mmCIF file of C-alpha atoms and ligand atoms in Angstrom:
data_model
loop_
_atom_site.group_PDB
_atom_site.id
_atom_site.type_symbol
_atom_site.label_atom_id
_atom_site.label_comp_id
_atom_site.label_asym_id
_atom_site.label_seq_id
_atom_site.Cartn_x
_atom_site.Cartn_y
_atom_site.Cartn_z
ATOM 1 C CA UNK A 1 59.026 -5.090 -17.974
ATOM 2 C CA UNK A 2 57.625 -8.637 -17.984
ATOM 3 C CA UNK A 3 57.140 -10.070 -14.529
ATOM 4 C CA UNK A 4 59.287 -13.070 -13.772
ATOM 5 C CA UNK A 5 56.718 -15.851 -13.869
ATOM 6 C CA UNK A 6 58.980 -18.856 -13.674
ATOM 7 C CA UNK A 7 62.715 -19.226 -13.312
ATOM 8 C CA UNK A 8 62.636 -21.663 -16.239
ATOM 9 C CA UNK A 9 60.766 -19.280 -18.592
ATOM 10 C CA UNK A 10 62.694 -18.875 -21.866
ATOM 11 C CA UNK A 11 64.218 -15.419 -22.326
ATOM 12 C CA UNK A 12 64.631 -15.435 -26.122
ATOM 13 C CA UNK A 13 62.170 -12.728 -27.340
ATOM 14 C CA UNK A 14 61.729 -14.537 -30.711
ATOM 15 C CA UNK A 15 60.959 -17.873 -29.124
ATOM 16 C CA UNK A 16 58.014 -16.743 -27.073
ATOM 17 C CA UNK A 17 58.414 -15.618 -23.500
ATOM 18 C CA UNK A 18 55.910 -16.114 -20.766
ATOM 19 C CA UNK A 19 54.210 -18.989 -19.125
ATOM 20 C CA UNK A 20 53.454 -22.220 -20.990
ATOM 21 C CA UNK A 21 50.459 -24.488 -20.773
ATOM 22 C CA UNK A 22 51.224 -27.728 -19.000
ATOM 23 C CA UNK A 23 50.917 -30.404 -21.633
ATOM 24 C CA UNK A 24 51.301 -28.603 -24.962
ATOM 25 C CA UNK A 25 54.066 -26.184 -24.017
ATOM 26 C CA UNK A 26 52.451 -23.461 -26.149
ATOM 27 C CA UNK A 27 53.152 -19.842 -25.273
ATOM 28 C CA UNK A 28 50.096 -18.232 -23.652
ATOM 29 C CA UNK A 29 49.541 -14.689 -24.886
ATOM 30 C CA UNK A 30 46.136 -13.274 -23.833
ATOM 31 C CA UNK A 31 47.334 -9.865 -25.013
ATOM 32 C CA UNK A 32 46.876 -10.958 -28.661
ATOM 33 C CA UNK A 33 43.156 -10.260 -28.338
ATOM 34 C CA UNK A 34 43.712 -6.905 -26.647
ATOM 35 C CA UNK A 35 45.959 -5.568 -29.394
ATOM 36 C CA UNK A 36 43.428 -3.386 -31.259
ATOM 37 C CA UNK A 37 40.152 -1.702 -30.416
ATOM 38 C CA UNK A 38 38.317 -3.859 -32.972
ATOM 39 C CA UNK A 39 39.654 -7.072 -31.438
ATOM 40 C CA UNK A 40 38.850 -5.878 -27.942
ATOM 41 C CA UNK A 41 35.303 -5.022 -28.916
ATOM 42 C CA UNK A 42 34.814 -8.408 -30.603
ATOM 43 C CA UNK A 43 35.715 -10.346 -27.480
ATOM 44 C CA UNK A 44 33.859 -8.164 -24.968
ATOM 45 C CA UNK A 45 31.885 -10.440 -22.656
ATOM 46 C CA UNK A 46 29.495 -7.820 -21.279
ATOM 47 C CA UNK A 47 27.885 -4.630 -22.489
ATOM 48 C CA UNK A 48 25.555 -2.025 -21.060
ATOM 49 C CA UNK A 49 22.617 -1.250 -23.341
ATOM 50 C CA UNK A 50 20.628 1.926 -22.832
ATOM 51 C CA UNK A 51 17.421 -0.107 -22.812
ATOM 52 C CA UNK A 52 18.660 -1.960 -19.726
ATOM 53 C CA UNK A 53 18.715 1.276 -17.721
ATOM 54 C CA UNK A 54 15.914 2.696 -15.575
ATOM 55 C CA UNK A 55 15.907 6.417 -14.769
ATOM 56 C CA UNK A 56 14.534 7.575 -11.383
ATOM 57 C CA UNK A 57 12.341 10.688 -11.287
ATOM 58 C CA UNK A 58 11.260 12.625 -8.185
ATOM 59 C CA UNK A 59 7.727 13.944 -8.459
ATOM 60 C CA UNK A 60 6.385 16.584 -6.078
ATOM 61 C CA UNK A 61 2.897 18.034 -5.555
ATOM 62 C CA UNK A 62 2.228 21.589 -6.675
ATOM 63 C CA UNK A 63 2.884 23.599 -9.799
ATOM 64 C CA UNK A 64 5.893 25.025 -11.566
ATOM 65 C CA UNK A 65 8.434 23.267 -9.357
ATOM 66 C CA UNK A 66 11.838 22.381 -10.788
ATOM 67 C CA UNK A 67 14.318 22.288 -7.896
ATOM 68 C CA UNK A 68 17.803 20.813 -8.057
ATOM 69 C CA UNK A 69 18.643 18.288 -5.319
ATOM 70 C CA UNK A 70 21.872 19.486 -3.673
ATOM 71 C CA UNK A 71 23.460 16.153 -2.843
ATOM 72 C CA UNK A 72 22.615 14.612 -6.239
ATOM 73 C CA UNK A 73 23.828 16.992 -8.953
ATOM 74 C CA UNK A 74 21.737 16.732 -12.128
ATOM 75 C CA UNK A 75 18.729 15.237 -10.327
ATOM 76 C CA UNK A 76 15.681 17.443 -9.657
ATOM 77 C CA UNK A 77 12.352 17.627 -7.887
ATOM 78 C CA UNK A 78 9.699 18.181 -10.564
ATOM 79 C CA UNK A 79 6.000 18.945 -10.330
ATOM 80 C CA UNK A 80 3.825 17.081 -12.810
ATOM 81 C CA UNK A 81 3.429 20.150 -15.052
ATOM 82 C CA UNK A 82 7.236 20.385 -15.375
ATOM 83 C CA UNK A 83 7.729 16.688 -16.114
ATOM 84 C CA UNK A 84 7.011 16.693 -19.836
ATOM 85 C CA UNK A 85 10.381 18.110 -20.966
ATOM 86 C CA UNK A 86 12.208 15.572 -18.793
ATOM 87 C CA UNK A 87 10.129 12.689 -20.128
ATOM 88 C CA UNK A 88 10.661 13.693 -23.739
ATOM 89 C CA UNK A 89 14.428 13.938 -23.151
ATOM 90 C CA UNK A 90 14.434 10.464 -21.569
ATOM 91 C CA UNK A 91 12.607 9.064 -24.598
ATOM 92 C CA UNK A 92 14.794 10.898 -27.117
ATOM 93 C CA UNK A 93 17.849 9.308 -25.468
ATOM 94 C CA UNK A 94 16.377 5.816 -25.945
ATOM 95 C CA UNK A 95 15.747 5.096 -22.263
ATOM 96 C CA UNK A 96 12.791 2.722 -21.978
ATOM 97 C CA UNK A 97 11.767 3.037 -18.338
ATOM 98 C CA UNK A 98 11.438 5.522 -15.490
ATOM 99 C CA UNK A 99 11.008 4.804 -11.781
ATOM 100 C CA UNK A 100 8.827 7.371 -10.011
ATOM 101 C CA UNK A 101 9.326 8.511 -6.423
ATOM 102 C CA UNK A 102 6.741 10.809 -4.917
ATOM 103 C CA UNK A 103 6.419 13.343 -2.158
ATOM 104 C CA UNK A 104 3.106 13.947 -0.355
ATOM 105 C CA UNK A 105 1.110 17.138 0.100
ATOM 106 C CA UNK A 106 1.207 16.506 3.847
ATOM 107 C CA UNK A 107 2.968 13.899 5.958
ATOM 108 C CA UNK A 108 1.154 12.056 8.744
ATOM 109 C CA UNK A 109 1.808 8.947 10.894
ATOM 110 C CA UNK A 110 0.127 6.620 8.364
ATOM 111 C CA UNK A 111 1.431 8.158 5.159
ATOM 112 C CA UNK A 112 -2.188 8.707 4.097
ATOM 113 C CA UNK A 113 -1.268 10.626 0.963
ATOM 114 C CA UNK A 114 0.513 7.539 -0.395
ATOM 115 C CA UNK A 115 -2.730 5.669 -1.042
ATOM 116 C CA UNK A 116 -4.700 8.520 -2.637
ATOM 117 C CA UNK A 117 -5.509 8.178 -6.335
ATOM 118 C CA UNK A 118 -4.941 11.932 -6.863
ATOM 119 C CA UNK A 119 -1.457 12.014 -5.285
ATOM 120 C CA UNK A 120 1.580 13.318 -7.178
ATOM 121 C CA UNK A 121 2.615 9.848 -8.369
ATOM 122 C CA UNK A 122 -0.761 8.706 -9.800
ATOM 123 C CA UNK A 123 -1.077 12.109 -11.508
ATOM 124 C CA UNK A 124 2.420 11.787 -12.922
ATOM 125 C CA UNK A 125 1.660 8.273 -14.195
ATOM 126 C CA UNK A 126 -1.459 9.466 -16.049
ATOM 127 C CA UNK A 127 0.425 12.436 -17.508
ATOM 128 C CA UNK A 128 3.404 10.358 -18.651
ATOM 129 C CA UNK A 129 1.137 7.751 -20.221
ATOM 130 C CA UNK A 130 -0.664 10.516 -22.153
ATOM 131 C CA UNK A 131 2.632 11.895 -23.499
ATOM 132 C CA UNK A 132 4.502 8.625 -23.932
ATOM 133 C CA UNK A 133 2.289 5.535 -23.815
ATOM 134 C CA UNK A 134 5.218 3.270 -24.707
ATOM 135 C CA UNK A 135 7.506 4.445 -21.885
ATOM 136 C CA UNK A 136 7.591 1.825 -19.123
ATOM 137 C CA UNK A 137 6.412 3.512 -15.932
ATOM 138 C CA UNK A 138 7.606 1.925 -12.699
ATOM 139 C CA UNK A 139 6.722 3.306 -9.277
ATOM 140 C CA UNK A 140 8.391 3.030 -5.925
ATOM 141 C CA UNK A 141 5.952 1.723 -3.346
ATOM 142 C CA UNK A 142 6.944 2.724 0.180
ATOM 143 C CA UNK A 143 5.666 4.934 2.968
ATOM 144 C CA UNK A 144 8.860 6.580 4.243
ATOM 145 C CA UNK A 145 8.513 9.745 2.149
ATOM 146 C CA UNK A 146 4.863 10.020 3.243
ATOM 147 C CA UNK A 147 5.052 9.391 7.000
ATOM 148 C CA UNK A 148 5.925 12.183 9.428
ATOM 149 C CA UNK A 149 8.252 9.811 11.323
ATOM 150 C CA UNK A 150 10.077 8.800 8.119
ATOM 151 C CA UNK A 151 9.745 5.040 8.604
ATOM 152 C CA UNK A 152 8.617 2.668 5.850
ATOM 153 C CA UNK A 153 5.574 1.471 7.798
ATOM 154 C CA UNK A 154 3.151 2.095 10.627
ATOM 155 C CA UNK A 155 4.774 2.744 14.018
ATOM 156 C CA UNK A 156 3.403 1.836 17.427
ATOM 157 C CA UNK A 157 5.421 2.417 20.594
ATOM 158 C CA UNK A 158 8.576 2.785 18.538
ATOM 159 C CA UNK A 159 8.025 -0.536 16.729
ATOM 160 C CA UNK A 160 7.380 -0.744 12.976
ATOM 161 C CA UNK A 161 4.317 -2.991 12.639
ATOM 162 C CA UNK A 162 4.530 -5.446 9.766
ATOM 163 C CA UNK A 163 0.999 -6.408 8.755
ATOM 164 C CA UNK A 164 -0.727 -3.013 9.072
ATOM 165 C CA UNK A 165 2.128 -1.606 6.984
ATOM 166 C CA UNK A 166 1.566 -4.265 4.329
ATOM 167 C CA UNK A 167 -2.115 -3.230 4.114
ATOM 168 C CA UNK A 168 -1.159 0.376 3.364
ATOM 169 C CA UNK A 169 1.535 -0.632 0.885
ATOM 170 C CA UNK A 170 -0.968 -2.824 -0.909
ATOM 171 C CA UNK A 171 -3.391 0.097 -1.256
ATOM 172 C CA UNK A 172 -0.570 2.300 -2.504
ATOM 173 C CA UNK A 173 0.400 -0.280 -5.147
ATOM 174 C CA UNK A 174 -3.225 -0.543 -6.316
ATOM 175 C CA UNK A 175 -3.462 3.283 -6.568
ATOM 176 C CA UNK A 176 -0.363 3.353 -8.789
ATOM 177 C CA UNK A 177 -1.383 0.393 -10.904
ATOM 178 C CA UNK A 178 -4.911 1.772 -11.272
ATOM 179 C CA UNK A 179 -3.433 5.027 -12.603
ATOM 180 C CA UNK A 180 -1.592 3.075 -15.313
ATOM 181 C CA UNK A 181 1.790 2.041 -13.871
ATOM 182 C CA UNK A 182 3.330 -0.901 -15.731
ATOM 183 C CA UNK A 183 5.418 -2.064 -12.779
ATOM 184 C CA UNK A 184 5.078 -1.430 -9.043
ATOM 185 C CA UNK A 185 8.240 -1.693 -6.971
ATOM 186 C CA UNK A 186 7.790 -2.222 -3.213
ATOM 187 C CA UNK A 187 10.912 -1.007 -1.404
ATOM 188 C CA UNK A 188 9.823 -1.329 2.214
ATOM 189 C CA UNK A 189 11.178 -4.806 3.159
ATOM 190 C CA UNK A 190 8.087 -5.775 5.211
ATOM 191 C CA UNK A 191 7.488 -9.540 5.312
ATOM 192 C CA UNK A 192 4.829 -10.916 2.988
ATOM 193 C CA UNK A 193 4.161 -7.752 1.026
ATOM 194 C CA UNK A 194 4.836 -9.208 -2.417
ATOM 195 C CA UNK A 195 2.163 -11.884 -2.021
ATOM 196 C CA UNK A 196 -0.320 -9.379 -0.551
ATOM 197 C CA UNK A 197 0.271 -6.871 -3.350
ATOM 198 C CA UNK A 198 0.054 -9.569 -6.036
ATOM 199 C CA UNK A 199 -3.305 -10.881 -4.843
ATOM 200 C CA UNK A 200 -4.723 -7.402 -4.362
ATOM 201 C CA UNK A 201 -3.658 -6.304 -7.848
ATOM 202 C CA UNK A 202 -5.259 -9.440 -9.280
ATOM 203 C CA UNK A 203 -8.478 -8.809 -7.328
ATOM 204 C CA UNK A 204 -8.650 -5.281 -8.737
ATOM 205 C CA UNK A 205 -8.374 -6.474 -12.345
ATOM 206 C CA UNK A 206 -4.700 -5.469 -12.500
ATOM 207 C CA UNK A 207 -3.170 -8.881 -13.125
ATOM 208 C CA UNK A 208 -1.169 -7.430 -16.056
ATOM 209 C CA UNK A 209 0.815 -5.137 -13.749
ATOM 210 C CA UNK A 210 4.236 -6.541 -12.841
ATOM 211 C CA UNK A 211 6.017 -6.393 -9.484
ATOM 212 C CA UNK A 212 9.679 -5.508 -9.214
ATOM 213 C CA UNK A 213 10.587 -6.428 -5.674
ATOM 214 C CA UNK A 214 13.319 -4.665 -3.735
ATOM 215 C CA UNK A 215 14.098 -8.198 -2.575
ATOM 216 C CA UNK A 216 17.537 -7.797 -1.020
ATOM 217 C CA UNK A 217 17.609 -4.256 0.269
ATOM 218 C CA UNK A 218 20.329 -3.470 2.752
ATOM 219 C CA UNK A 219 20.311 -0.950 5.604
ATOM 220 C CA UNK A 220 22.979 1.025 3.791
ATOM 221 C CA UNK A 221 24.648 4.352 4.499
ATOM 222 C CA UNK A 222 24.915 4.853 0.735
ATOM 223 C CA UNK A 223 21.293 6.098 0.744
ATOM 224 C CA UNK A 224 22.301 9.402 2.388
ATOM 225 C CA UNK A 225 21.796 11.772 -0.581
ATOM 226 C CA UNK A 226 18.466 10.122 -1.495
ATOM 227 C CA UNK A 227 16.983 10.888 1.925
ATOM 228 C CA UNK A 228 17.719 14.500 1.119
ATOM 229 C CA UNK A 229 15.807 14.036 -2.150
ATOM 230 C CA UNK A 230 12.838 12.141 -0.722
ATOM 231 C CA UNK A 231 12.809 14.059 2.588
ATOM 232 C CA UNK A 232 12.578 10.595 4.103
ATOM 233 C CA UNK A 233 15.218 10.380 6.824
ATOM 234 C CA UNK A 234 13.785 8.508 9.853
ATOM 235 C CA UNK A 235 12.967 10.948 12.659
ATOM 236 C CA UNK A 236 13.942 8.360 15.281
ATOM 237 C CA UNK A 237 15.978 5.164 15.195
ATOM 238 C CA UNK A 238 17.045 3.615 11.909
ATOM 239 C CA UNK A 239 15.802 0.982 9.429
ATOM 240 C CA UNK A 240 17.785 -1.982 10.683
ATOM 241 C CA UNK A 241 14.653 -3.716 11.984
ATOM 242 C CA UNK A 242 13.422 -4.247 8.421
ATOM 243 C CA UNK A 243 16.245 -3.613 5.945
ATOM 244 C CA UNK A 244 19.024 -6.190 5.785
ATOM 245 C CA UNK A 245 22.269 -6.237 7.743
ATOM 246 C CA UNK A 246 25.211 -5.454 5.421
ATOM 247 C CA UNK A 247 27.079 -8.311 7.102
ATOM 248 C CA UNK A 248 24.699 -10.926 5.685
ATOM 249 C CA UNK A 249 24.917 -12.721 2.354
ATOM 250 C CA UNK A 250 22.949 -15.985 2.629
ATOM 251 C CA UNK A 251 19.995 -14.103 4.056
ATOM 252 C CA UNK A 252 19.690 -12.248 0.742
ATOM 253 C CA UNK A 253 18.991 -15.519 -1.049
ATOM 254 C CA UNK A 254 16.330 -16.370 1.501
ATOM 255 C CA UNK A 255 14.637 -12.971 1.002
ATOM 256 C CA UNK A 256 14.857 -13.245 -2.781
ATOM 257 C CA UNK A 257 13.445 -16.777 -2.931
ATOM 258 C CA UNK A 258 10.533 -15.729 -0.689
ATOM 259 C CA UNK A 259 9.673 -12.874 -3.058
ATOM 260 C CA UNK A 260 9.946 -15.197 -6.057
ATOM 261 C CA UNK A 261 7.554 -17.631 -4.358
ATOM 262 C CA UNK A 262 5.151 -14.787 -3.556
ATOM 263 C CA UNK A 263 4.953 -13.765 -7.211
ATOM 264 C CA UNK A 264 7.655 -11.158 -7.922
ATOM 265 C CA UNK A 265 8.373 -10.667 -11.643
ATOM 266 C CA UNK A 266 11.740 -8.956 -11.196
ATOM 267 C CA UNK A 267 13.951 -9.099 -8.088
ATOM 268 C CA UNK A 268 16.310 -6.333 -7.087
ATOM 269 C CA UNK A 269 19.505 -5.984 -5.103
ATOM 270 C CA UNK A 270 20.130 -2.570 -3.511
ATOM 271 C CA UNK A 271 22.709 -0.975 -3.341
ATOM 272 C CA UNK A 272 24.699 -2.292 -6.316
ATOM 273 C CA UNK A 273 28.475 -1.705 -6.259
ATOM 274 C CA UNK A 274 29.145 -2.557 -2.593
ATOM 275 C CA UNK A 275 26.969 -5.687 -3.008
ATOM 276 C CA UNK A 276 28.216 -7.233 -6.262
ATOM 277 C CA UNK A 277 28.754 -10.571 -4.515
ATOM 278 C CA UNK A 278 25.080 -10.593 -3.504
ATOM 279 C CA UNK A 279 24.088 -9.721 -7.048
ATOM 280 C CA UNK A 280 26.073 -12.640 -8.415
ATOM 281 C CA UNK A 281 24.582 -15.035 -5.856
ATOM 282 C CA UNK A 282 21.057 -13.867 -6.663
ATOM 283 C CA UNK A 283 21.727 -14.218 -10.402
ATOM 284 C CA UNK A 284 22.862 -17.802 -9.822
ATOM 285 C CA UNK A 285 19.807 -18.676 -7.739
ATOM 286 C CA UNK A 286 16.833 -17.357 -9.722
ATOM 287 C CA UNK A 287 15.602 -17.415 -13.286
ATOM 288 C CA UNK A 288 13.787 -14.084 -13.115
ATOM 289 C CA UNK A 289 15.273 -10.853 -14.422
ATOM 290 C CA UNK A 290 17.520 -9.332 -11.762
ATOM 291 C CA UNK A 291 17.743 -5.584 -11.234
ATOM 292 C CA UNK A 292 20.356 -3.636 -9.309
ATOM 293 C CA UNK A 293 19.958 -0.142 -7.898
ATOM 294 C CA UNK A 294 23.046 2.033 -8.216
ATOM 295 C CA UNK A 295 21.977 4.226 -5.314
ATOM 296 C CA UNK A 296 22.388 7.938 -4.632
ATOM 297 C CA UNK A 297 25.602 7.552 -2.621
ATOM 298 C CA UNK A 298 27.210 5.482 -5.371
ATOM 299 C CA UNK A 299 26.268 8.194 -7.870
ATOM 300 C CA UNK A 300 27.184 11.206 -5.764
ATOM 301 C CA UNK A 301 30.583 9.871 -4.693
ATOM 302 C CA UNK A 302 31.614 9.531 -8.333
ATOM 303 C CA UNK A 303 30.316 13.020 -9.176
ATOM 304 C CA UNK A 304 32.036 14.537 -6.130
ATOM 305 C CA UNK A 305 35.380 12.895 -6.912
ATOM 306 C CA UNK A 306 35.074 13.941 -10.558
ATOM 307 C CA UNK A 307 34.343 17.544 -9.519
ATOM 308 C CA UNK A 308 37.631 17.531 -7.598
ATOM 309 C CA UNK A 309 39.479 16.104 -10.563
ATOM 310 C CA UNK A 310 40.185 12.861 -8.717
ATOM 311 C CA UNK A 311 38.218 10.546 -11.019
ATOM 312 C CA UNK A 312 37.095 10.736 -14.622
ATOM 313 C CA UNK A 313 33.326 10.959 -14.468
ATOM 314 C CA UNK A 314 32.507 9.285 -17.796
ATOM 315 C CA UNK A 315 34.881 6.339 -17.677
ATOM 316 C CA UNK A 316 34.163 5.601 -14.008
ATOM 317 C CA UNK A 317 30.439 5.733 -14.740
ATOM 318 C CA UNK A 318 30.874 3.263 -17.597
ATOM 319 C CA UNK A 319 33.106 0.968 -15.545
ATOM 320 C CA UNK A 320 30.674 0.984 -12.615
ATOM 321 C CA UNK A 321 27.730 0.059 -14.853
ATOM 322 C CA UNK A 322 29.759 -2.684 -16.555
ATOM 323 C CA UNK A 323 30.727 -4.117 -13.172
ATOM 324 C CA UNK A 324 27.070 -4.274 -12.155
ATOM 325 C CA UNK A 325 26.158 -6.021 -15.423
ATOM 326 C CA UNK A 326 29.094 -8.422 -15.119
ATOM 327 C CA UNK A 327 27.972 -9.406 -11.623
ATOM 328 C CA UNK A 328 24.612 -10.445 -13.048
ATOM 329 C CA UNK A 329 22.185 -7.530 -13.298
ATOM 330 C CA UNK A 330 19.845 -7.521 -16.272
ATOM 331 C CA UNK A 331 18.505 -4.085 -15.395
ATOM 332 C CA UNK A 332 20.178 -1.163 -13.654
ATOM 333 C CA UNK A 333 18.375 1.681 -11.932
ATOM 334 C CA UNK A 334 20.787 4.574 -12.168
ATOM 335 C CA UNK A 335 20.940 8.372 -11.986
ATOM 336 C CA UNK A 336 23.558 8.054 -14.744
ATOM 337 C CA UNK A 337 20.992 6.729 -17.264
ATOM 338 C CA UNK A 338 20.796 9.964 -19.263
ATOM 339 C CA UNK A 339 24.578 10.519 -19.142
ATOM 340 C CA UNK A 340 25.255 6.971 -20.258
ATOM 341 C CA UNK A 341 22.719 7.234 -23.092
ATOM 342 C CA UNK A 342 24.317 10.488 -24.302
ATOM 343 C CA UNK A 343 27.741 8.870 -24.200
ATOM 344 C CA UNK A 344 26.620 5.789 -26.142
ATOM 345 C CA UNK A 345 25.019 7.934 -28.845
ATOM 346 C CA UNK A 346 28.340 9.684 -29.348
ATOM 347 C CA UNK A 347 30.222 6.369 -29.407
ATOM 348 C CA UNK A 348 32.497 5.267 -26.604
HETATM 349 ZN ZN1 ZN B 401 10.894 3.289 2.626
#
């Protein structure tokens, strides 16, 4: 049934139904280019390439640990000695980059383990680089998994102190870069940390190491399953004093432009799907590569609905990644990276 677009539209099926362009009176038939799969593929405006995806890995101290994370099916906690199989699978699938998250041996108020050169993340970086020198190793730089209070910085009288936190984050970034990370990714949202990390890396002879800034990171409830994975839920209060208010859009541009000015090489919007408008605005305002993080809650809600038979896991995954690309992301950090790579190898 064609919708009635205009009372004057001609009804003769041979003559060409549908709306007409103003001046030329030609029938407009966008469906011509949707008629066959080959035509549809030819006129596709956006694609998702496997080498645009970044796969997060959760590294834990200890030996022989390979534990599934309940709220994120398919994602695991791995000790460094159990990482090799995962890394070789990632490479075999054509994924070019991993993003490492670490857990400490012990948590304390200052997240001391985060800055140690023999922590789980630096050890994982050295191991991955020995197995796969060409794999791009990115590392999350933040204190929340390392502090006993679960905040992303140093706390005094219930307040998260900015500058002392930046000092620790800077040391953490240098520890990762010194171990061989290609890209460090500060996710804390403290003011001025990109500039501080950039100059410290340069001072330590690490000017070749890039910074991917979590530039517009929102205080989002979509992080729920991740906090399970990183054991990083705040023990008091929440993160609204440093992460952004979901109600704000213009502020994201301000944050992003600050990080660009401070020397970021890639800027990120996090989460992705609920913030596609932000992603598009950022894309239109910077000339750097833009990354988007399809966060744990975005991933787990699709998996959960698929498990109930309410959504089709594969096609919803593909559609969600396409939407993020269409909004302007060059790179996507996603727990679906391996699934998407498997799907593309089999042809969609
Ligand atoms: Zn954090």
